[in-house]
């Protein structure tokens, strides 16, 4: 019997069926996606050989999610960059970089959720008094983090504006409004995923 902290073992059979040994039931890729969202740890093993096939199964889940209407999360330029790193010297550092970037992004999003919870957990009058500085600062940090991450994947600028360069005075309010709209859209998407 597996210890409580051990990951759940999912067996994949030759007929492509997945069997959850923790619940003694057959599961689907959608069920595994839900387990990931809930933070449940699992490994997927080939039922015949016992080989760990977690990576290809998780990749298959991403492929399935990306093919659902309106669920595309990986932009085409990012996918092209990622593909170009296969077989390259950068291939060795990309996985750890992506993992660290996602950890940092998750921490920032959690902090942002807590700030929103703190702001919207108040009375309407208190909310009107709450300055937008916390939201603006969070947005600035998220954008900066994405820009830094994308700079690693794009070592040669395309000749466009320098993302590290601060916006000019007249562009600042437009950029801020656009960022606020993007954050609101991200929050709606996160809420639907929860």
Coordinates of N, CA and C in Angstrom, one line a residue:
X1 N 0.8 -1.2 0.0 CA 0.0 0.0 0.0 C 0.9 1.2 0.0
X2 N 0.6 2.2 -0.8 CA 1.4 3.4 -0.9 C 1.2 4.3 0.2
X3 N 2.2 5.0 0.6 CA 2.1 6.0 1.7 C 1.2 7.2 1.2
X4 N 0.7 7.9 2.2 CA -0.3 9.0 1.9 C 0.4 10.1 1.0
X5 N 1.7 10.4 1.2 CA 2.3 11.4 0.5 C 2.8 11.0 -0.9
X6 N 2.8 9.6 -1.2 CA 3.3 9.1 -2.5 C 2.3 9.6 -3.5
X7 N 2.8 9.8 -4.7 CA 1.9 10.2 -5.8 C 1.0 9.0 -6.2
X8 N -0.2 9.3 -6.7 CA -1.1 8.3 -7.2 C -0.5 7.7 -8.4
X9 N -0.7 6.4 -8.6 CA -0.2 5.7 -9.8 C -1.4 5.5 -10.7
X10 N -1.1 6.0 -12.0 CA -2.1 5.8 -13.0 C -1.5 4.8 -14.0
X11 N -2.2 3.8 -14.3 CA -1.7 2.8 -15.3 C -2.3 3.0 -16.6
X12 N -1.5 3.0 -17.7 CA -2.0 3.1 -19.0 C -1.8 1.8 -19.7
X13 N -2.9 1.3 -20.2 CA -3.0 0.0 -20.8 C -2.8 0.1 -22.3
X14 N -2.5 -1.0 -23.0 CA -2.3 -1.1 -24.4 C -3.5 -0.5 -25.2
X15 N -4.7 -0.7 -24.6 CA -5.9 -0.2 -25.3 C -6.1 1.3 -25.0
X16 N -5.1 2.0 -24.5 CA -5.0 3.4 -24.2 C -5.9 3.9 -23.1
X17 N -6.4 2.9 -22.3 CA -7.3 3.3 -21.2 C -6.3 3.6 -20.0
X18 N -6.8 4.5 -19.2 CA -6.0 4.9 -18.0 C -6.8 4.4 -16.7
X19 N -6.0 3.8 -15.8 CA -6.6 3.3 -14.6 C -6.0 3.9 -13.4
X20 N -6.8 4.6 -12.6 CA -6.4 5.2 -11.3 C -6.3 4.2 -10.2
X21 N -5.1 3.8 -9.8 CA -5.0 2.8 -8.8 C -5.4 3.3 -7.4
X22 N -5.4 4.6 -7.2 CA -5.9 5.1 -5.9 C -7.4 5.0 -5.7
X23 N -8.1 5.2 -6.8 CA -9.6 5.1 -6.7 C -10.2 3.8 -7.3
X24 N -9.3 3.0 -7.9 CA -9.7 1.8 -8.6 C -10.8 2.0 -9.7
X25 N -10.5 3.1 -10.4 CA -11.5 3.5 -11.5 C -10.7 3.8 -12.8
X26 N -11.4 3.7 -13.9 CA -10.8 4.2 -15.1 C -11.0 5.7 -15.2
X27 N -10.0 6.4 -15.7 CA -10.1 7.8 -15.8 C -9.8 8.3 -17.3
X28 N -10.0 9.5 -17.6 CA -9.8 10.1 -18.9 C -8.7 11.2 -18.7
X29 N -8.2 11.7 -19.9 CA -7.3 12.8 -19.9 C -7.9 14.0 -19.2
X30 N -9.2 14.2 -19.3 CA -9.8 15.3 -18.7 C -9.8 15.2 -17.2
X31 N -10.0 13.9 -16.7 CA -9.9 13.6 -15.3 C -8.5 14.0 -14.7
X32 N -7.5 13.6 -15.5 CA -6.1 13.8 -15.1 C -5.8 15.4 -15.1
X33 N -6.4 16.1 -16.0 CA -6.2 17.5 -16.1 C -6.9 18.1 -14.8
X34 N -8.0 17.6 -14.4 CA -8.6 18.1 -13.2 C -7.8 17.8 -11.9
X35 N -7.2 16.6 -11.9 CA -6.3 16.3 -10.8 C -5.1 17.2 -10.7
X36 N -4.6 17.6 -11.9 CA -3.5 18.6 -11.9 C -3.9 19.9 -11.3
X37 N -5.1 20.4 -11.8 CA -5.6 21.7 -11.3 C -5.9 21.7 -9.8
X38 N -6.2 20.5 -9.3 CA -6.5 20.4 -7.8 C -5.2 20.2 -7.0
X39 N -4.1 20.0 -7.8 CA -2.8 19.9 -7.1 C -2.5 18.4 -6.7
X40 N -3.2 17.5 -7.2 CA -3.0 16.1 -6.8 C -1.8 15.5 -7.6
X41 N -0.9 15.0 -6.9 CA 0.3 14.4 -7.6 C 0.0 13.0 -8.1
X42 N 0.5 12.7 -9.3 CA 0.3 11.4 -9.9 C 1.4 11.1 -10.8
X43 N 1.7 9.8 -11.0 CA 2.6 9.4 -12.1 C 1.8 8.4 -13.0
X44 N 2.2 8.4 -14.2 CA 1.6 7.5 -15.2 C 2.6 6.5 -15.6
X45 N 2.2 5.2 -15.5 CA 3.1 4.1 -15.8 C 2.5 3.3 -16.9
X46 N 3.3 2.8 -17.8 CA 2.9 1.8 -18.8 C 2.6 0.5 -18.0
X47 N 1.3 0.0 -18.2 CA 0.9 -1.1 -17.4 C 1.7 -2.4 -17.7
X48 N 2.2 -2.5 -18.9 CA 2.9 -3.7 -19.3 C 4.4 -3.7 -18.9
X49 N 5.1 -2.5 -19.1 CA 6.5 -2.4 -18.8 C 6.8 -1.8 -17.5
X50 N 5.9 -1.0 -17.0 CA 6.1 -0.3 -15.7 C 6.9 1.0 -15.9
X51 N 7.2 1.3 -17.2 CA 8.0 2.6 -17.5 C 7.1 3.8 -17.1
X52 N 7.8 4.8 -16.7 CA 7.2 6.1 -16.3 C 6.9 6.9 -17.6
X53 N 5.6 7.1 -17.9 CA 5.2 7.8 -19.1 C 4.5 9.1 -18.8
X54 N 4.7 9.6 -17.6 CA 4.0 10.8 -17.1 C 4.2 12.0 -18.1
X55 N 5.5 12.2 -18.5 CA 5.8 13.4 -19.4 C 4.9 13.3 -20.7
X56 N 5.0 12.2 -21.4 CA 4.2 12.2 -22.7 C 2.6 12.4 -22.4
X57 N 2.2 11.8 -21.3 CA 0.7 11.9 -21.0 C 0.4 13.4 -20.7
X58 N 1.2 14.1 -19.9 CA 0.9 15.5 -19.6 C 1.0 16.3 -20.9
X59 N 2.0 16.0 -21.7 CA 2.1 16.7 -23.0 C 0.8 16.5 -23.9
X60 N 0.3 15.3 -23.8 CA -0.9 15.0 -24.6 C -2.1 15.8 -24.0
X61 N -2.1 15.9 -22.7 CA -3.2 16.7 -22.1 C -3.1 18.2 -22.6
X62 N -1.9 18.7 -22.6 CA -1.7 20.1 -23.1 C -2.2 20.2 -24.6
X63 N -1.8 19.2 -25.4 CA -2.2 19.2 -26.8 C -3.7 19.2 -26.9
X64 N -4.4 18.3 -26.1 CA -5.9 18.3 -26.1 C -6.5 19.6 -25.7
X65 N -5.9 20.2 -24.6 CA -6.5 21.5 -24.2 C -6.3 22.6 -25.2
X66 N -5.1 22.6 -25.9 CA -4.8 23.6 -26.9 C -5.7 23.5 -28.1
X67 N -6.2 22.3 -28.3 CA -7.1 22.1 -29.5 C -8.6 22.4 -29.2
X68 N -8.9 22.7 -27.9 CA -10.3 23.1 -27.6 C -10.5 24.5 -28.1
X69 N -11.7 24.8 -28.5 CA -12.0 26.2 -29.0 C -11.8 27.2 -27.8
X70 N -11.1 28.2 -28.1 CA -10.9 29.3 -27.1 C -10.0 29.0 -26.0
X71 N -9.3 27.9 -26.0 CA -8.4 27.6 -24.9 C -6.9 27.7 -25.3
X72 N -6.6 28.3 -26.4 CA -5.2 28.4 -26.8 C -4.5 29.3 -25.8
X73 N -3.5 28.8 -25.2 CA -2.7 29.6 -24.2 C -1.3 29.8 -24.7
X74 N -0.8 28.9 -25.6 CA 0.6 29.0 -26.0 C 0.6 29.7 -27.4
X75 N 1.1 31.0 -27.4 CA 1.2 31.7 -28.6 C 2.1 31.1 -29.7
X76 N 1.8 31.3 -30.9 CA 2.5 30.7 -32.0 C 4.0 31.1 -32.0
X77 N 4.4 32.4 -31.7 CA 5.8 32.7 -31.6 C 6.5 31.9 -30.5
X78 N 5.8 31.7 -29.4 CA 6.4 30.9 -28.3 C 6.6 29.5 -28.8
X79 N 5.6 28.9 -29.4 CA 5.8 27.5 -29.9 C 6.9 27.4 -30.9
X80 N 7.0 28.3 -31.8 CA 8.1 28.3 -32.8 C 9.5 28.4 -32.0
X81 N 9.6 29.3 -31.1 CA 10.8 29.4 -30.3 C 11.2 28.1 -29.6
X82 N 10.1 27.5 -29.0 CA 10.3 26.3 -28.2 C 10.8 25.2 -29.1
X83 N 10.2 25.1 -30.3 CA 10.6 24.0 -31.2 C 12.0 24.2 -31.7
X84 N 12.4 25.5 -31.9 CA 13.8 25.8 -32.4 C 14.8 25.4 -31.4
X85 N 14.5 25.3 -30.1 CA 15.5 24.9 -29.1 C 15.7 23.4 -29.0
X86 N 14.9 22.6 -29.6 CA 15.1 21.2 -29.6 C 16.4 20.9 -30.4
X87 N 17.3 20.2 -29.9 CA 18.6 19.9 -30.5 C 19.6 21.0 -30.5
X88 N 19.2 22.1 -29.9 CA 20.1 23.2 -29.7 C 20.9 23.1 -28.4
X89 N 21.9 23.9 -28.2 CA 22.6 23.9 -26.9 C 21.7 24.4 -25.8
X90 N 20.8 25.3 -26.2 CA 19.9 25.9 -25.2 C 18.9 24.8 -24.6
X91 N 18.8 23.7 -25.3 CA 17.8 22.7 -24.9 C 18.0 22.3 -23.4
X92 N 19.2 22.3 -23.0 CA 19.5 21.8 -21.6 C 19.0 22.8 -20.5
X93 N 19.0 24.1 -20.8 CA 18.6 25.1 -19.8 C 17.1 25.5 -19.9
X94 N 16.5 25.3 -21.1 CA 15.1 25.7 -21.3 C 14.1 25.1 -20.2
X95 N 14.2 23.8 -20.0 CA 13.2 23.2 -19.0 C 13.3 23.9 -17.6
X96 N 14.5 24.1 -17.1 CA 14.6 24.7 -15.8 C 14.2 26.1 -15.8
X97 N 14.5 26.8 -16.9 CA 14.1 28.2 -17.0 C 12.6 28.3 -17.1
X98 N 11.9 27.5 -17.9 CA 10.4 27.5 -18.0 C 9.8 27.1 -16.6
X99 N 10.4 26.1 -15.9 CA 9.9 25.7 -14.6 C 10.0 26.9 -13.6
X100 N 11.1 27.6 -13.6 CA 11.3 28.7 -12.6 C 10.4 29.8 -13.0
X101 N 10.2 30.1 -14.3 CA 9.3 31.2 -14.8 C 7.9 30.9 -14.3
X102 N 7.5 29.6 -14.5 CA 6.1 29.3 -14.1 C 5.9 29.4 -12.6
X103 N 6.9 29.0 -11.8 CA 6.8 29.1 -10.4 C 6.7 30.6 -10.0
X104 N 7.5 31.4 -10.6 CA 7.5 32.8 -10.3 C 6.1 33.4 -10.7
X105 N 5.6 33.1 -11.8 CA 4.4 33.6 -12.3 C 3.2 33.1 -11.4
X106 N 3.3 31.9 -10.9 CA 2.2 31.4 -10.0 C 2.3 32.1 -8.7
X107 N 3.4 32.4 -8.2 CA 3.6 33.2 -6.9 C 3.0 34.6 -7.1
X108 N 3.3 35.2 -8.2 CA 2.8 36.6 -8.5 C 1.3 36.5 -8.6
X109 N 0.7 35.5 -9.3 CA -0.7 35.5 -9.4 C -1.4 35.2 -8.1
X110 N -0.8 34.4 -7.3 CA -1.4 34.2 -5.9 C -1.4 35.5 -5.1
X111 N -0.3 36.2 -5.2 CA -0.2 37.5 -4.5 C -1.2 38.4 -5.0
X112 N -1.4 38.5 -6.3 CA -2.4 39.3 -6.9 C -3.8 39.0 -6.5
X113 N -4.1 37.7 -6.4 CA -5.4 37.2 -6.0 C -5.7 37.7 -4.5
X114 N -4.6 37.6 -3.7 CA -4.8 38.0 -2.3 C -5.0 39.5 -2.2
X115 N -4.3 40.3 -3.1 CA -4.6 41.7 -3.1 C -6.0 42.0 -3.5
X116 N -6.5 41.3 -4.5 CA -7.8 41.5 -5.0 C -8.8 41.1 -3.9
X117 N -8.5 40.0 -3.3 CA -9.4 39.5 -2.2 C -9.5 40.5 -1.1
X118 N -8.3 41.1 -0.8 CA -8.3 42.1 0.3 C -9.1 43.4 -0.1
X119 N -8.9 43.8 -1.4 CA -9.6 45.0 -1.9 C -11.1 44.8 -2.0
X120 N -11.5 43.6 -2.6 CA -12.9 43.4 -2.9 C -13.7 42.8 -1.7
X121 N -12.9 42.4 -0.7 CA -13.6 41.9 0.5 C -14.1 43.0 1.4
X122 N -13.9 44.2 1.1 CA -14.3 45.4 1.9 C -15.6 45.9 1.4
X123 N -16.1 46.9 2.1 CA -17.4 47.5 1.7 C -17.2 48.3 0.5
X124 N -18.3 48.6 -0.3 CA -18.1 49.5 -1.5 C -17.5 50.8 -1.2
X125 N -17.7 51.4 -0.1 CA -17.1 52.7 0.2 C -15.6 52.5 0.4
X126 N -15.2 51.5 1.1 CA -13.8 51.2 1.3 C -13.1 50.9 0.0
X127 N -13.9 50.2 -0.9 CA -13.3 49.9 -2.2 C -13.0 51.2 -3.0
X128 N -13.9 52.2 -2.9 CA -13.6 53.4 -3.6 C -12.4 54.1 -3.1
X129 N -12.1 54.0 -1.8 CA -11.0 54.6 -1.2 C -9.7 53.9 -1.5
X130 N -9.8 52.6 -1.8 CA -8.6 51.8 -2.1 C -7.9 52.3 -3.3
X131 N -6.7 52.7 -3.2 CA -6.0 53.2 -4.4 C -5.7 52.0 -5.4
X132 N -5.6 52.4 -6.6 CA -5.3 51.4 -7.7 C -3.8 51.1 -7.7
X133 N -3.0 51.7 -6.8 CA -1.5 51.4 -6.9 C -1.2 50.0 -6.8
X134 N -1.8 49.2 -5.9 CA -1.5 47.8 -5.7 C -1.7 47.1 -7.1
X135 N -2.9 47.3 -7.7 CA -3.2 46.7 -9.0 C -2.2 47.1 -10.0
X136 N -1.9 48.4 -10.1 CA -0.9 48.9 -11.1 C 0.5 48.3 -10.9
X137 N 0.9 48.2 -9.6 CA 2.2 47.6 -9.3 C 2.3 46.1 -9.7
X138 N 1.2 45.4 -9.4 CA 1.1 44.0 -9.8 C 1.2 43.8 -11.3
X139 N 0.4 44.6 -12.0 CA 0.4 44.6 -13.4 C 1.8 44.9 -14.0
X140 N 2.5 45.9 -13.4 CA 3.8 46.2 -13.9 C 4.8 45.1 -13.7
X141 N 4.7 44.4 -12.5 CA 5.6 43.3 -12.2 C 5.3 42.1 -13.2
X142 N 4.0 41.8 -13.4 CA 3.7 40.7 -14.3 C 4.2 41.0 -15.7
X143 N 4.0 42.2 -16.2 CA 4.5 42.6 -17.6 C 6.0 42.5 -17.6
X144 N 6.6 43.0 -16.6 CA 8.1 43.0 -16.6 C 8.6 41.5 -16.6
X145 N 8.0 40.6 -15.8 CA 8.4 39.2 -15.7 C 8.2 38.6 -17.1
X146 N 7.1 38.8 -17.8 CA 6.9 38.3 -19.1 C 7.9 38.8 -20.1
X147 N 8.2 40.1 -20.0 CA 9.1 40.7 -21.0 C 10.5 40.1 -20.8
X148 N 10.9 39.9 -19.5 CA 12.2 39.3 -19.2 C 12.3 37.8 -19.7
X149 N 11.2 37.1 -19.6 CA 11.1 35.7 -20.0 C 11.2 35.7 -21.6
X150 N 10.5 36.5 -22.2 CA 10.5 36.5 -23.7 C 11.8 37.0 -24.2
X151 N 12.5 37.9 -23.5 CA 13.8 38.3 -24.0 C 14.8 37.1 -24.1
X152 N 14.7 36.2 -23.2 CA 15.5 35.0 -23.2 C 15.3 34.2 -24.5
X153 N 14.1 34.2 -24.9 CA 13.7 33.4 -26.1 C 13.9 34.2 -27.4
X154 N 14.1 35.5 -27.3 CA 14.3 36.3 -28.4 C 15.6 37.2 -28.2
X155 N 16.7 36.5 -28.4 CA 18.0 37.2 -28.1 C 18.2 38.4 -29.1
X156 N 17.7 38.4 -30.3 CA 17.9 39.5 -31.2 C 16.6 40.3 -31.4
X157 N 16.5 41.5 -30.9 CA 15.3 42.3 -31.0 C 14.8 42.4 -32.5
X158 N 13.5 42.5 -32.7 CA 13.0 42.6 -34.0 C 13.0 44.1 -34.5
X159 N 13.6 45.0 -33.8 CA 13.6 46.4 -34.3 C 12.5 47.2 -33.7
X160 N 11.6 46.5 -33.0 CA 10.5 47.2 -32.4 C 10.9 48.0 -31.2
X161 N 9.9 48.6 -30.5 CA 10.3 49.4 -29.3 C 10.9 48.5 -28.2
X162 N 11.8 49.1 -27.5 CA 12.5 48.4 -26.4 C 11.5 48.1 -25.3
X163 N 11.1 46.9 -24.9 CA 10.2 46.7 -23.9 C 10.7 47.1 -22.5
X164 N 12.0 47.2 -22.3 CA 12.5 47.7 -21.0 C 12.4 49.2 -20.9
X165 N 12.2 49.9 -22.1 CA 12.2 51.3 -22.1 C 10.9 51.8 -21.5
X166 N 10.9 52.7 -20.5 CA 9.6 53.2 -19.9 C 8.8 53.9 -21.0
X167 N 7.4 53.8 -20.9 CA 6.6 54.5 -21.9 C 6.7 56.0 -21.7
X168 N 6.5 56.7 -22.8 CA 6.5 58.1 -22.8 C 5.3 58.6 -22.0
X169 N 5.3 59.9 -21.6 CA 4.2 60.4 -20.7 C 2.9 60.2 -21.4
X170 N 2.7 60.6 -22.6 CA 1.4 60.5 -23.3 C 0.9 59.1 -23.5
X171 N 1.8 58.1 -23.6 CA 1.4 56.7 -23.8 C 1.1 56.0 -22.5
X172 N 1.5 56.6 -21.4 CA 1.4 55.9 -20.1 C -0.1 55.6 -19.7
X173 N -1.0 56.5 -19.8 CA -2.4 56.2 -19.4 C -3.0 55.2 -20.3
X174 N -2.7 55.2 -21.7 CA -3.3 54.2 -22.6 C -2.7 52.9 -22.2
X175 N -1.4 52.8 -22.0 CA -0.8 51.5 -21.6 C -1.4 51.0 -20.3
X176 N -1.6 51.8 -19.4 CA -2.2 51.4 -18.1 C -3.6 50.9 -18.3
X177 N -4.4 51.5 -19.1 CA -5.8 51.1 -19.3 C -5.7 49.7 -20.0
X178 N -4.8 49.5 -21.0 CA -4.7 48.3 -21.7 C -4.3 47.2 -20.7
X179 N -3.3 47.5 -19.8 CA -2.9 46.5 -18.9 C -4.0 46.1 -17.9
X180 N -4.8 47.1 -17.5 CA -5.9 46.8 -16.6 C -6.9 45.9 -17.3
X181 N -7.1 46.1 -18.5 CA -8.1 45.2 -19.3 C -7.5 43.8 -19.4
X182 N -6.2 43.7 -19.6 CA -5.6 42.4 -19.7 C -5.6 41.7 -18.4
X183 N -5.4 42.4 -17.3 CA -5.5 41.7 -16.0 C -6.9 41.3 -15.7
X184 N -7.9 42.1 -16.1 CA -9.3 41.7 -15.8 C -9.6 40.4 -16.6
X185 N -9.1 40.4 -17.9 CA -9.4 39.2 -18.7 C -8.7 38.0 -18.2
X186 N -7.4 38.2 -17.7 CA -6.7 37.0 -17.1 C -7.4 36.5 -15.8
X187 N -7.9 37.5 -15.0 CA -8.6 37.1 -13.8 C -9.9 36.3 -14.2
X188 N -10.7 36.7 -15.2 CA -11.9 36.0 -15.6 C -11.5 34.6 -16.0
X189 N -10.4 34.5 -16.8 CA -10.0 33.2 -17.3 C -9.6 32.3 -16.1
X190 N -8.8 32.9 -15.1 CA -8.4 32.1 -13.9 C -9.6 31.7 -13.1
X191 N -10.6 32.5 -13.0 CA -11.8 32.2 -12.3 C -12.6 31.0 -12.9
X192 N -12.6 31.0 -14.2 CA -13.3 29.9 -14.9 C -12.5 28.6 -14.8
X193 N -11.2 28.7 -14.6 CA -10.4 27.5 -14.4 C -10.5 26.9 -13.0
X194 N -10.8 27.7 -12.0 CA -10.9 27.2 -10.6 C -12.1 26.4 -10.4

